[in-house]
mmCIF file of N, CA, C and O in Angstrom:
data_model
loop_
_atom_site.group_PDB
_atom_site.id
_atom_site.type_symbol
_atom_site.label_atom_id
_atom_site.label_comp_id
_atom_site.label_asym_id
_atom_site.label_seq_id
_atom_site.Cartn_x
_atom_site.Cartn_y
_atom_site.Cartn_z
ATOM 1 N N MET A 798 92.701 52.953 -71.916
ATOM 2 C CA MET A 798 93.075 51.583 -71.649
ATOM 3 C C MET A 798 93.411 50.955 -72.977
ATOM 4 O O MET A 798 92.673 50.964 -73.999
ATOM 5 N N GLY A 799 94.666 50.284 -73.130
ATOM 6 C CA GLY A 799 95.137 49.805 -74.305
ATOM 7 C C GLY A 799 94.732 48.276 -74.664
ATOM 8 O O GLY A 799 93.877 47.784 -73.905
ATOM 9 N N GLU A 800 95.297 47.741 -75.630
ATOM 10 C CA GLU A 800 95.057 46.303 -76.055
ATOM 11 C C GLU A 800 95.572 45.459 -74.671
ATOM 12 O O GLU A 800 96.594 45.487 -74.206
ATOM 13 N N PRO A 801 94.725 44.473 -74.516
ATOM 14 C CA PRO A 801 95.286 43.366 -73.323
ATOM 15 C C PRO A 801 96.535 42.776 -73.686
ATOM 16 O O PRO A 801 96.708 42.514 -74.924
ATOM 17 N N GLU A 802 97.413 42.609 -72.607
ATOM 18 C CA GLU A 802 98.598 41.776 -72.860
ATOM 19 C C GLU A 802 98.361 40.244 -73.112
ATOM 20 O O GLU A 802 99.085 39.843 -73.771
ATOM 21 N N PHE A 803 97.363 39.913 -72.473
ATOM 22 C CA PHE A 803 96.832 38.460 -72.764
ATOM 23 C C PHE A 803 95.280 38.430 -72.523
ATOM 24 O O PHE A 803 94.761 39.149 -71.737
ATOM 25 N N ARG A 804 94.808 37.672 -73.322
ATOM 26 C CA ARG A 804 93.143 37.458 -73.401
ATOM 27 C C ARG A 804 92.958 36.039 -73.898
ATOM 28 O O ARG A 804 93.217 35.502 -74.753
ATOM 29 N N ALA A 805 91.916 35.490 -72.966
ATOM 30 C CA ALA A 805 91.455 34.086 -73.202
ATOM 31 C C ALA A 805 89.964 34.134 -73.104
ATOM 32 O O ALA A 805 89.539 34.621 -72.108
ATOM 33 N N THR A 806 89.206 33.675 -74.126
ATOM 34 C CA THR A 806 87.787 33.350 -73.927
ATOM 35 C C THR A 806 87.507 32.046 -73.773
ATOM 36 O O THR A 806 88.259 31.195 -74.262
ATOM 37 N N GLY A 807 86.269 31.658 -73.286
ATOM 38 C CA GLY A 807 85.714 30.168 -73.350
ATOM 39 C C GLY A 807 86.602 29.411 -72.337
ATOM 40 O O GLY A 807 86.619 28.362 -72.446
ATOM 41 N N VAL A 808 87.028 30.191 -71.325
ATOM 42 C CA VAL A 808 87.672 29.464 -70.255
ATOM 43 C C VAL A 808 86.836 29.110 -69.009
ATOM 44 O O VAL A 808 86.068 29.821 -68.609
ATOM 45 N N ARG A 809 86.932 27.771 -68.666
ATOM 46 C CA ARG A 809 86.133 27.500 -67.506
ATOM 47 C C ARG A 809 86.991 27.823 -66.124
ATOM 48 O O ARG A 809 87.997 27.398 -66.117
ATOM 49 N N ILE A 810 86.248 28.502 -65.438
ATOM 50 C CA ILE A 810 86.934 29.087 -64.164
ATOM 51 C C ILE A 810 86.185 28.438 -62.899
ATOM 52 O O ILE A 810 84.896 28.420 -62.847
ATOM 53 N N GLY A 811 86.942 27.746 -61.954
ATOM 54 C CA GLY A 811 86.315 27.249 -60.901
ATOM 55 C C GLY A 811 87.276 27.340 -59.633
ATOM 56 O O GLY A 811 88.402 27.777 -59.711
ATOM 57 N N LYS A 812 86.421 27.033 -58.429
ATOM 58 C CA LYS A 812 87.108 27.082 -57.219
ATOM 59 C C LYS A 812 86.934 25.798 -56.498
ATOM 60 O O LYS A 812 85.702 25.314 -56.358
ATOM 61 N N ARG A 813 87.984 24.824 -56.481
ATOM 62 C CA ARG A 813 87.740 23.633 -55.803
ATOM 63 C C ARG A 813 86.876 22.610 -56.722
ATOM 64 O O ARG A 813 87.327 22.683 -58.005
ATOM 65 N N LEU A 814 85.887 22.171 -56.536
ATOM 66 C CA LEU A 814 85.020 21.439 -57.390
ATOM 67 C C LEU A 814 84.031 22.163 -57.954
ATOM 68 O O LEU A 814 83.119 21.526 -58.558
ATOM 69 N N ARG A 815 83.834 23.330 -57.671
ATOM 70 C CA ARG A 815 82.664 24.242 -58.017
ATOM 71 C C ARG A 815 83.114 25.159 -59.115
ATOM 72 O O ARG A 815 83.892 25.999 -59.117
ATOM 73 N N ALA A 816 82.269 25.093 -60.261
ATOM 74 C CA ALA A 816 82.575 25.947 -61.461
ATOM 75 C C ALA A 816 81.754 27.195 -61.277
ATOM 76 O O ALA A 816 80.712 27.313 -61.033
ATOM 77 N N LEU A 817 82.439 28.321 -61.501
ATOM 78 C CA LEU A 817 82.113 29.645 -61.326
ATOM 79 C C LEU A 817 81.425 29.993 -62.678
ATOM 80 O O LEU A 817 80.411 30.849 -62.692
ATOM 81 N N THR A 818 82.246 29.613 -63.633
ATOM 82 C CA THR A 818 81.647 29.820 -65.169
ATOM 83 C C THR A 818 82.265 28.874 -66.034
ATOM 84 O O THR A 818 83.339 28.439 -65.788
ATOM 85 N N ARG A 819 81.592 28.568 -67.044
ATOM 86 C CA ARG A 819 82.082 27.495 -68.128
ATOM 87 C C ARG A 819 82.563 28.322 -69.346
ATOM 88 O O ARG A 819 83.302 27.558 -70.103
ATOM 89 N N ALA A 820 82.313 29.550 -69.542
ATOM 90 C CA ALA A 820 82.742 30.180 -70.755
ATOM 91 C C ALA A 820 83.291 31.583 -70.239
ATOM 92 O O ALA A 820 83.020 32.580 -70.856
ATOM 93 N N GLY A 821 84.204 31.607 -69.349
ATOM 94 C CA GLY A 821 84.680 32.923 -68.792
ATOM 95 C C GLY A 821 85.725 33.558 -69.548
ATOM 96 O O GLY A 821 86.153 32.980 -70.733
ATOM 97 N N GLN A 822 86.330 34.608 -69.072
ATOM 98 C CA GLN A 822 87.391 35.192 -69.650
ATOM 99 C C GLN A 822 88.454 35.556 -68.828
ATOM 100 O O GLN A 822 88.210 35.764 -67.543
ATOM 101 N N VAL A 823 89.568 35.344 -69.288
ATOM 102 C CA VAL A 823 91.000 35.798 -68.488
ATOM 103 C C VAL A 823 91.748 36.872 -69.222
ATOM 104 O O VAL A 823 91.960 36.691 -70.397
ATOM 105 N N ARG A 824 91.948 37.900 -68.484
ATOM 106 C CA ARG A 824 92.759 39.027 -69.119
ATOM 107 C C ARG A 824 93.887 39.551 -68.202
ATOM 108 O O ARG A 824 93.620 39.626 -67.089
ATOM 109 N N ILE A 825 94.975 39.934 -68.962
ATOM 110 C CA ILE A 825 95.992 40.675 -68.342
ATOM 111 C C ILE A 825 95.987 42.024 -68.916
ATOM 112 O O ILE A 825 96.236 42.023 -70.327
ATOM 113 N N ASN A 826 95.727 42.895 -68.300
ATOM 114 C CA ASN A 826 95.520 44.334 -68.830
ATOM 115 C C ASN A 826 96.017 45.306 -67.836
ATOM 116 O O ASN A 826 95.558 45.361 -66.616
ATOM 117 N N ASP A 827 96.942 46.211 -68.099
ATOM 118 C CA ASP A 827 97.551 47.280 -67.437
ATOM 119 C C ASP A 827 98.056 46.873 -66.149
ATOM 120 O O ASP A 827 97.753 47.323 -64.985
ATOM 121 N N GLY A 828 98.701 45.548 -66.189
ATOM 122 C CA GLY A 828 99.328 45.209 -64.882
ATOM 123 C C GLY A 828 98.400 44.411 -63.923
ATOM 124 O O GLY A 828 98.683 44.190 -62.752
ATOM 125 N N ARG A 829 97.149 44.121 -64.403
ATOM 126 C CA ARG A 829 96.283 43.463 -63.460
ATOM 127 C C ARG A 829 95.786 42.048 -64.190
ATOM 128 O O ARG A 829 95.401 42.205 -65.356
ATOM 129 N N LEU A 830 95.526 41.082 -63.429
ATOM 130 C CA LEU A 830 94.942 39.820 -64.048
ATOM 131 C C LEU A 830 93.556 39.944 -63.542
ATOM 132 O O LEU A 830 93.181 40.153 -62.511
ATOM 133 N N GLU A 831 92.582 39.783 -64.509
ATOM 134 C CA GLU A 831 91.186 39.884 -64.426
ATOM 135 C C GLU A 831 90.508 38.477 -64.685
ATOM 136 O O GLU A 831 90.650 38.011 -65.813
ATOM 137 N N LEU A 832 89.770 37.868 -63.831
ATOM 138 C CA LEU A 832 88.901 36.809 -64.161
ATOM 139 C C LEU A 832 87.413 37.253 -64.255
ATOM 140 O O LEU A 832 86.890 37.826 -63.406
ATOM 141 N N LEU A 833 86.816 36.908 -65.444
ATOM 142 C CA LEU A 833 85.561 37.482 -65.604
ATOM 143 C C LEU A 833 84.621 36.381 -66.124
ATOM 144 O O LEU A 833 84.978 35.376 -66.737
ATOM 145 N N THR A 834 83.279 36.709 -65.953
ATOM 146 C CA THR A 834 82.308 35.755 -66.452
ATOM 147 C C THR A 834 82.105 36.002 -67.854
ATOM 148 O O THR A 834 82.585 36.707 -68.402
ATOM 149 N N SER A 835 81.302 35.082 -68.525
ATOM 150 C CA SER A 835 80.971 35.094 -69.863
ATOM 151 C C SER A 835 80.234 36.501 -70.246
ATOM 152 O O SER A 835 80.404 36.797 -71.347
ATOM 153 N N TYR A 836 79.658 37.027 -69.285
ATOM 154 C CA TYR A 836 78.904 38.468 -69.468
ATOM 155 C C TYR A 836 79.917 39.554 -69.237
ATOM 156 O O TYR A 836 79.417 40.671 -69.366
ATOM 157 N N GLY A 837 81.040 39.474 -68.702
ATOM 158 C CA GLY A 837 81.891 40.367 -68.441
ATOM 159 C C GLY A 837 81.896 40.840 -67.097
ATOM 160 O O GLY A 837 82.699 41.709 -66.723
ATOM 161 N N SER A 838 81.196 40.120 -66.179
ATOM 162 C CA SER A 838 81.333 40.583 -64.632
ATOM 163 C C SER A 838 82.578 40.075 -64.030
ATOM 164 O O SER A 838 82.958 38.902 -64.355
ATOM 165 N N GLU A 839 82.977 40.867 -63.087
ATOM 166 C CA GLU A 839 84.274 40.394 -62.541
ATOM 167 C C GLU A 839 84.190 39.371 -61.381
ATOM 168 O O GLU A 839 83.332 39.409 -60.619
ATOM 169 N N ILE A 840 84.904 38.229 -61.640
ATOM 170 C CA ILE A 840 84.920 37.207 -60.453
ATOM 171 C C ILE A 840 85.885 37.609 -59.522
ATOM 172 O O ILE A 840 85.611 37.637 -58.195
ATOM 173 N N ASP A 841 87.184 38.139 -59.977
ATOM 174 C CA ASP A 841 88.200 38.550 -59.087
ATOM 175 C C ASP A 841 89.328 39.135 -59.820
ATOM 176 O O ASP A 841 89.242 38.956 -60.997
ATOM 177 N N SER A 842 90.060 39.943 -59.345
ATOM 178 C CA SER A 842 91.118 40.547 -60.088
ATOM 179 C C SER A 842 92.387 40.870 -58.984
ATOM 180 O O SER A 842 92.032 41.149 -57.876
ATOM 181 N N ALA A 843 93.476 41.035 -59.392
ATOM 182 C CA ALA A 843 94.666 41.439 -58.650
ATOM 183 C C ALA A 843 95.749 41.892 -59.444
ATOM 184 O O ALA A 843 95.783 41.657 -60.648
ATOM 185 N N PRO A 844 96.698 42.729 -58.705
ATOM 186 C CA PRO A 844 97.887 42.990 -59.626
ATOM 187 C C PRO A 844 98.664 41.777 -60.008
ATOM 188 O O PRO A 844 98.800 40.948 -59.273
ATOM 189 N N VAL A 845 99.151 41.856 -61.106
ATOM 190 C CA VAL A 845 99.883 40.653 -61.727
ATOM 191 C C VAL A 845 100.994 40.290 -60.756
ATOM 192 O O VAL A 845 101.431 38.943 -60.700
ATOM 193 N N GLN A 846 101.732 41.157 -60.145
ATOM 194 C CA GLN A 846 102.783 40.787 -59.257
ATOM 195 C C GLN A 846 102.420 39.960 -57.990
ATOM 196 O O GLN A 846 103.229 39.290 -57.592
ATOM 197 N N ALA A 847 101.303 40.116 -57.727
ATOM 198 C CA ALA A 847 100.580 39.366 -56.623
ATOM 199 C C ALA A 847 100.123 37.897 -56.929
ATOM 200 O O ALA A 847 99.512 37.373 -56.081
ATOM 201 N N VAL A 848 99.992 37.764 -58.104
ATOM 202 C CA VAL A 848 99.366 36.414 -58.746
ATOM 203 C C VAL A 848 100.352 35.390 -58.810
ATOM 204 O O VAL A 848 101.509 35.674 -59.428
ATOM 205 N N ARG A 849 100.070 34.169 -58.487
ATOM 206 C CA ARG A 849 100.898 33.062 -58.709
ATOM 207 C C ARG A 849 100.186 32.080 -59.566
ATOM 208 O O ARG A 849 99.043 31.578 -59.488
ATOM 209 N N ALA A 850 100.712 31.842 -60.726
ATOM 210 C CA ALA A 850 100.130 31.071 -61.882
ATOM 211 C C ALA A 850 100.988 29.855 -61.966
ATOM 212 O O ALA A 850 102.365 29.884 -61.978
ATOM 213 N N SER A 851 100.393 28.521 -61.994
ATOM 214 C CA SER A 851 101.206 27.384 -62.137
ATOM 215 C C SER A 851 100.401 26.223 -62.768
ATOM 216 O O SER A 851 99.205 26.519 -62.991
ATOM 217 N N LYS A 852 100.993 25.105 -63.091
ATOM 218 C CA LYS A 852 100.314 24.032 -63.512
ATOM 219 C C LYS A 852 100.064 23.000 -62.578
ATOM 220 O O LYS A 852 101.001 22.799 -61.723
ATOM 221 N N PRO A 853 98.805 22.552 -62.333
ATOM 222 C CA PRO A 853 98.616 21.518 -61.351
ATOM 223 C C PRO A 853 99.711 20.317 -61.525
ATOM 224 O O PRO A 853 100.004 19.870 -62.565
ATOM 225 N N TRP A 854 99.954 19.689 -60.400
ATOM 226 C CA TRP A 854 100.909 18.376 -60.455
ATOM 227 C C TRP A 854 100.357 17.388 -61.224
ATOM 228 O O TRP A 854 100.859 16.763 -62.018
ATOM 229 N N PHE A 855 99.069 17.166 -60.938
ATOM 230 C CA PHE A 855 98.304 16.043 -61.798
ATOM 231 C C PHE A 855 97.176 16.608 -62.462
ATOM 232 O O PHE A 855 96.534 17.480 -61.889
ATOM 233 N N GLY A 856 97.000 15.961 -63.642
ATOM 234 C CA GLY A 856 95.856 16.628 -64.394
ATOM 235 C C GLY A 856 96.136 16.790 -65.898
ATOM 236 O O GLY A 856 97.447 16.849 -66.300
ATOM 237 N N PRO A 857 95.078 17.062 -66.590
ATOM 238 C CA PRO A 857 95.463 17.303 -68.075
ATOM 239 C C PRO A 857 96.273 18.587 -68.332
ATOM 240 O O PRO A 857 96.303 19.639 -67.532
ATOM 241 N N ASP A 858 96.784 18.652 -69.478
ATOM 242 C CA ASP A 858 97.600 19.844 -69.927
ATOM 243 C C ASP A 858 96.850 21.018 -70.132
ATOM 244 O O ASP A 858 97.417 22.012 -70.381
ATOM 245 N N ASP A 859 95.505 20.857 -70.207
ATOM 246 C CA ASP A 859 94.677 22.233 -70.353
ATOM 247 C C ASP A 859 94.459 22.920 -69.212
ATOM 248 O O ASP A 859 93.620 23.943 -69.251
ATOM 249 N N ARG A 860 94.907 22.478 -68.122
ATOM 250 C CA ARG A 860 94.616 23.308 -66.795
ATOM 251 C C ARG A 860 95.658 24.086 -66.295
ATOM 252 O O ARG A 860 96.882 23.588 -66.276
ATOM 253 N N ALA A 861 95.496 25.199 -65.503
ATOM 254 C CA ALA A 861 96.496 26.021 -64.697
ATOM 255 C C ALA A 861 95.752 26.365 -63.565
ATOM 256 O O ALA A 861 94.468 26.665 -63.616
ATOM 257 N N THR A 862 96.623 26.802 -62.651
ATOM 258 C CA THR A 862 95.894 27.341 -61.376
ATOM 259 C C THR A 862 96.507 28.808 -61.216
ATOM 260 O O THR A 862 97.515 29.128 -61.777
ATOM 261 N N ALA A 863 95.641 29.616 -60.720
ATOM 262 C CA ALA A 863 95.935 31.102 -60.513
ATOM 263 C C ALA A 863 95.510 31.450 -59.007
ATOM 264 O O ALA A 863 94.391 31.327 -58.708
ATOM 265 N N ASP A 864 96.388 31.710 -58.265
ATOM 266 C CA ASP A 864 96.244 32.205 -56.776
ATOM 267 C C ASP A 864 96.087 33.740 -56.858
ATOM 268 O O ASP A 864 97.118 34.493 -57.089
ATOM 269 N N LEU A 865 94.984 34.113 -56.382
ATOM 270 C CA LEU A 865 94.596 35.581 -56.234
ATOM 271 C C LEU A 865 93.988 35.939 -55.013
ATOM 272 O O LEU A 865 93.086 35.170 -54.517
ATOM 273 N N ASN A 866 94.614 36.943 -54.287
ATOM 274 C CA ASN A 866 93.852 37.335 -53.068
ATOM 275 C C ASN A 866 93.544 36.231 -52.151
ATOM 276 O O ASN A 866 92.534 36.185 -51.514
ATOM 277 N N GLY A 867 94.453 35.473 -52.039
ATOM 278 C CA GLY A 867 94.231 34.227 -51.107
ATOM 279 C C GLY A 867 93.267 33.153 -51.437
ATOM 280 O O GLY A 867 93.032 32.307 -50.821
ATOM 281 N N LYS A 868 92.803 33.190 -52.824
ATOM 282 C CA LYS A 868 91.954 32.210 -53.232
ATOM 283 C C LYS A 868 92.392 31.463 -54.567
ATOM 284 O O LYS A 868 93.390 32.143 -55.384
ATOM 285 N N ARG A 869 92.397 30.118 -54.515
ATOM 286 C CA ARG A 869 93.053 29.349 -55.822
ATOM 287 C C ARG A 869 91.885 29.051 -56.815
ATOM 288 O O ARG A 869 90.815 28.589 -56.425
ATOM 289 N N TYR A 870 92.154 29.442 -57.994
ATOM 290 C CA TYR A 870 91.045 29.234 -59.011
ATOM 291 C C TYR A 870 91.757 28.410 -59.902
ATOM 292 O O TYR A 870 92.877 28.376 -60.386
ATOM 293 N N LEU A 871 90.989 27.228 -60.397
ATOM 294 C CA LEU A 871 91.360 26.240 -61.477
ATOM 295 C C LEU A 871 90.890 26.856 -62.817
ATOM 296 O O LEU A 871 89.591 27.044 -62.971
ATOM 297 N N LEU A 872 91.668 26.969 -63.805
ATOM 298 C CA LEU A 872 91.252 27.522 -65.060
ATOM 299 C C LEU A 872 91.537 26.285 -66.137
ATOM 300 O O LEU A 872 92.537 25.761 -66.170
ATOM 301 N N THR A 873 90.482 25.953 -67.002
ATOM 302 C CA THR A 873 90.641 25.064 -67.849
ATOM 303 C C THR A 873 90.578 25.922 -69.295
ATOM 304 O O THR A 873 89.685 26.317 -69.676
ATOM 305 N N LEU A 874 91.893 25.790 -69.860
ATOM 306 C CA LEU A 874 92.169 26.434 -71.046
ATOM 307 C C LEU A 874 92.252 25.470 -72.089
ATOM 308 O O LEU A 874 91.712 24.288 -71.867
ATOM 309 N N GLY A 875 92.754 25.793 -73.329
ATOM 310 C CA GLY A 875 92.799 24.807 -74.412
ATOM 311 C C GLY A 875 94.101 23.886 -74.216
ATOM 312 O O GLY A 875 95.188 24.339 -73.517
ATOM 313 N N GLU A 876 94.132 22.694 -74.765
ATOM 314 C CA GLU A 876 95.221 21.895 -74.758
ATOM 315 C C GLU A 876 96.460 22.419 -75.681
ATOM 316 O O GLU A 876 97.612 22.374 -75.422
ATOM 317 N N ASN A 877 95.756 23.022 -76.826
ATOM 318 C CA ASN A 877 96.877 23.602 -77.731
ATOM 319 C C ASN A 877 96.447 25.014 -78.089
ATOM 320 O O ASN A 877 95.319 25.179 -78.074
ATOM 321 N N ASP A 878 97.254 25.781 -78.621
ATOM 322 C CA ASP A 878 96.769 27.032 -79.098
ATOM 323 C C ASP A 878 96.037 27.114 -80.322
ATOM 324 O O ASP A 878 96.483 26.043 -81.029
ATOM 325 N N PRO A 879 95.019 27.740 -80.452
ATOM 326 C CA PRO A 879 94.079 27.441 -81.776
ATOM 327 C C PRO A 879 94.981 28.090 -82.841
ATOM 328 O O PRO A 879 95.947 29.031 -82.665
ATOM 329 N N ALA A 880 94.543 27.710 -83.944
ATOM 330 C CA ALA A 880 95.140 28.146 -85.332
ATOM 331 C C ALA A 880 94.758 29.553 -85.297
ATOM 332 O O ALA A 880 93.854 30.098 -84.948
ATOM 333 N N PRO A 881 95.666 30.409 -86.074
ATOM 334 C CA PRO A 881 95.475 31.866 -86.236
ATOM 335 C C PRO A 881 94.169 32.071 -86.905
ATOM 336 O O PRO A 881 93.738 31.389 -87.797
ATOM 337 N N GLY A 882 93.347 32.905 -86.373
ATOM 338 C CA GLY A 882 91.955 33.142 -86.839
ATOM 339 C C GLY A 882 90.942 32.248 -86.366
ATOM 340 O O GLY A 882 89.760 32.494 -86.659
ATOM 341 N N GLU A 883 91.251 31.180 -85.811
ATOM 342 C CA GLU A 883 90.235 30.343 -85.038
ATOM 343 C C GLU A 883 89.750 30.446 -83.757
ATOM 344 O O GLU A 883 90.836 31.066 -82.879
ATOM 345 N N PRO A 884 88.595 30.368 -83.355
ATOM 346 C CA PRO A 884 88.266 30.549 -81.941
ATOM 347 C C PRO A 884 88.638 29.518 -80.909
ATOM 348 O O PRO A 884 89.182 28.279 -81.449
ATOM 349 N N GLY A 885 88.764 29.970 -79.768
ATOM 350 C CA GLY A 885 89.136 28.964 -78.703
ATOM 351 C C GLY A 885 90.161 29.604 -77.663
ATOM 352 O O GLY A 885 90.995 30.435 -78.129
ATOM 353 N N PRO A 886 90.263 28.879 -76.687
ATOM 354 C CA PRO A 886 91.095 29.353 -75.633
ATOM 355 C C PRO A 886 92.665 28.966 -75.910
ATOM 356 O O PRO A 886 92.928 27.984 -76.405
ATOM 357 N N PRO A 887 93.625 29.869 -75.570
ATOM 358 C CA PRO A 887 95.185 29.512 -75.790
ATOM 359 C C PRO A 887 95.534 28.357 -74.650
ATOM 360 O O PRO A 887 94.722 28.120 -73.738
ATOM 361 N N ALA A 888 96.580 27.847 -74.842
ATOM 362 C CA ALA A 888 97.048 26.851 -74.092
ATOM 363 C C ALA A 888 97.525 27.378 -72.610
ATOM 364 O O ALA A 888 97.721 28.646 -72.543
ATOM 365 N N ALA A 889 97.142 26.494 -71.546
ATOM 366 C CA ALA A 889 97.460 26.823 -70.437
ATOM 367 C C ALA A 889 99.053 27.359 -70.264
ATOM 368 O O ALA A 889 99.115 28.214 -69.405
ATOM 369 N N ARG A 890 99.877 26.727 -70.818
ATOM 370 C CA ARG A 890 101.235 27.172 -70.818
ATOM 371 C C ARG A 890 101.483 28.506 -71.129
ATOM 372 O O ARG A 890 102.278 29.306 -70.644
ATOM 373 N N ARG A 891 100.804 28.924 -72.190
ATOM 374 C CA ARG A 891 100.799 30.290 -72.549
ATOM 375 C C ARG A 891 100.508 31.294 -71.721
ATOM 376 O O ARG A 891 100.950 32.263 -71.412
ATOM 377 N N PHE A 892 99.169 31.086 -70.841
ATOM 378 C CA PHE A 892 98.707 31.805 -69.717
ATOM 379 C C PHE A 892 99.827 31.952 -68.690
ATOM 380 O O PHE A 892 100.153 32.946 -68.275
ATOM 381 N N ILE A 893 100.406 30.849 -68.269
ATOM 382 C CA ILE A 893 101.404 30.857 -67.362
ATOM 383 C C ILE A 893 102.544 31.809 -67.650
ATOM 384 O O ILE A 893 103.085 32.669 -66.892
ATOM 385 N N GLU A 894 102.945 31.615 -68.842
ATOM 386 C CA GLU A 894 104.186 32.519 -69.405
ATOM 387 C C GLU A 894 103.723 33.866 -69.517
ATOM 388 O O GLU A 894 104.522 34.822 -69.135
ATOM 389 N N ALA A 895 102.595 34.256 -69.897
ATOM 390 C CA ALA A 895 102.069 35.615 -69.994
ATOM 391 C C ALA A 895 102.121 36.155 -68.407
ATOM 392 O O ALA A 895 102.265 37.444 -68.244
ATOM 393 N N VAL A 896 101.555 35.568 -67.441
ATOM 394 C CA VAL A 896 101.703 36.073 -66.108
ATOM 395 C C VAL A 896 103.045 36.423 -65.726
ATOM 396 O O VAL A 896 103.283 37.478 -65.124
ATOM 397 N N ARG A 897 103.909 35.438 -65.700
ATOM 398 C CA ARG A 897 105.296 35.636 -65.519
ATOM 399 C C ARG A 897 105.976 36.708 -66.203
ATOM 400 O O ARG A 897 106.683 37.614 -65.645
ATOM 401 N N ARG A 898 105.819 36.746 -67.491
ATOM 402 C CA ARG A 898 106.217 38.091 -68.309
ATOM 403 C C ARG A 898 105.608 39.343 -67.893
ATOM 404 O O ARG A 898 106.335 40.272 -67.713
ATOM 405 N N ALA A 899 104.413 39.427 -67.586
ATOM 406 C CA ALA A 899 103.765 40.745 -67.221
ATOM 407 C C ALA A 899 104.386 41.069 -65.701
ATOM 408 O O ALA A 899 104.352 42.176 -65.399
ATOM 409 N N ALA A 900 104.619 40.078 -64.873
ATOM 410 C CA ALA A 900 105.043 40.447 -63.679
ATOM 411 C C ALA A 900 106.541 40.664 -63.516
ATOM 412 O O ALA A 900 107.184 41.070 -62.423
ATOM 413 N N GLY A 901 107.343 40.612 -64.589
ATOM 414 C CA GLY A 901 108.631 40.916 -64.822
ATOM 415 C C GLY A 901 109.450 39.562 -64.201
ATOM 416 O O GLY A 901 110.628 39.915 -63.594
ATOM 417 N N ARG A 902 108.823 38.476 -64.057
ATOM 418 C CA ARG A 902 109.648 37.238 -63.597
ATOM 419 C C ARG A 902 110.314 36.344 -64.467
ATOM 420 O O ARG A 902 110.603 35.349 -64.097
ATOM 421 N N GLY A 903 110.345 36.691 -65.692
ATOM 422 C CA GLY A 903 110.825 35.784 -66.670
ATOM 423 C C GLY A 903 110.557 36.119 -67.994
ATOM 424 O O GLY A 903 109.654 36.971 -68.445
ATOM 425 N N ASP A 904 111.369 35.659 -69.021
ATOM 426 C CA ASP A 904 111.182 36.104 -70.322
ATOM 427 C C ASP A 904 110.954 34.833 -71.208
ATOM 428 O O ASP A 904 111.369 33.731 -70.860
#
């Protein structure tokens, strides 16, 4: 298993109004999107071609939605990409672009 194509830590992952984890991880690795708890346990995963990632119509710029296996997850990432070498989740926009790129739906 190689280096993940996308990785974000410190991500709040929720379903509707319920938070599943406040410091989770999101990874795109070997053609799969994985949502993980802060301890590395899998919340959900799916082939990236079957995932729909988008920005909510209303809400802050640090949020993205991911539809996996018929479930919608709300991801709270960073508003801006962190400075190189600094900790923090990447911007939601970068997550959406990474999903589309990995699925071959855009460059």
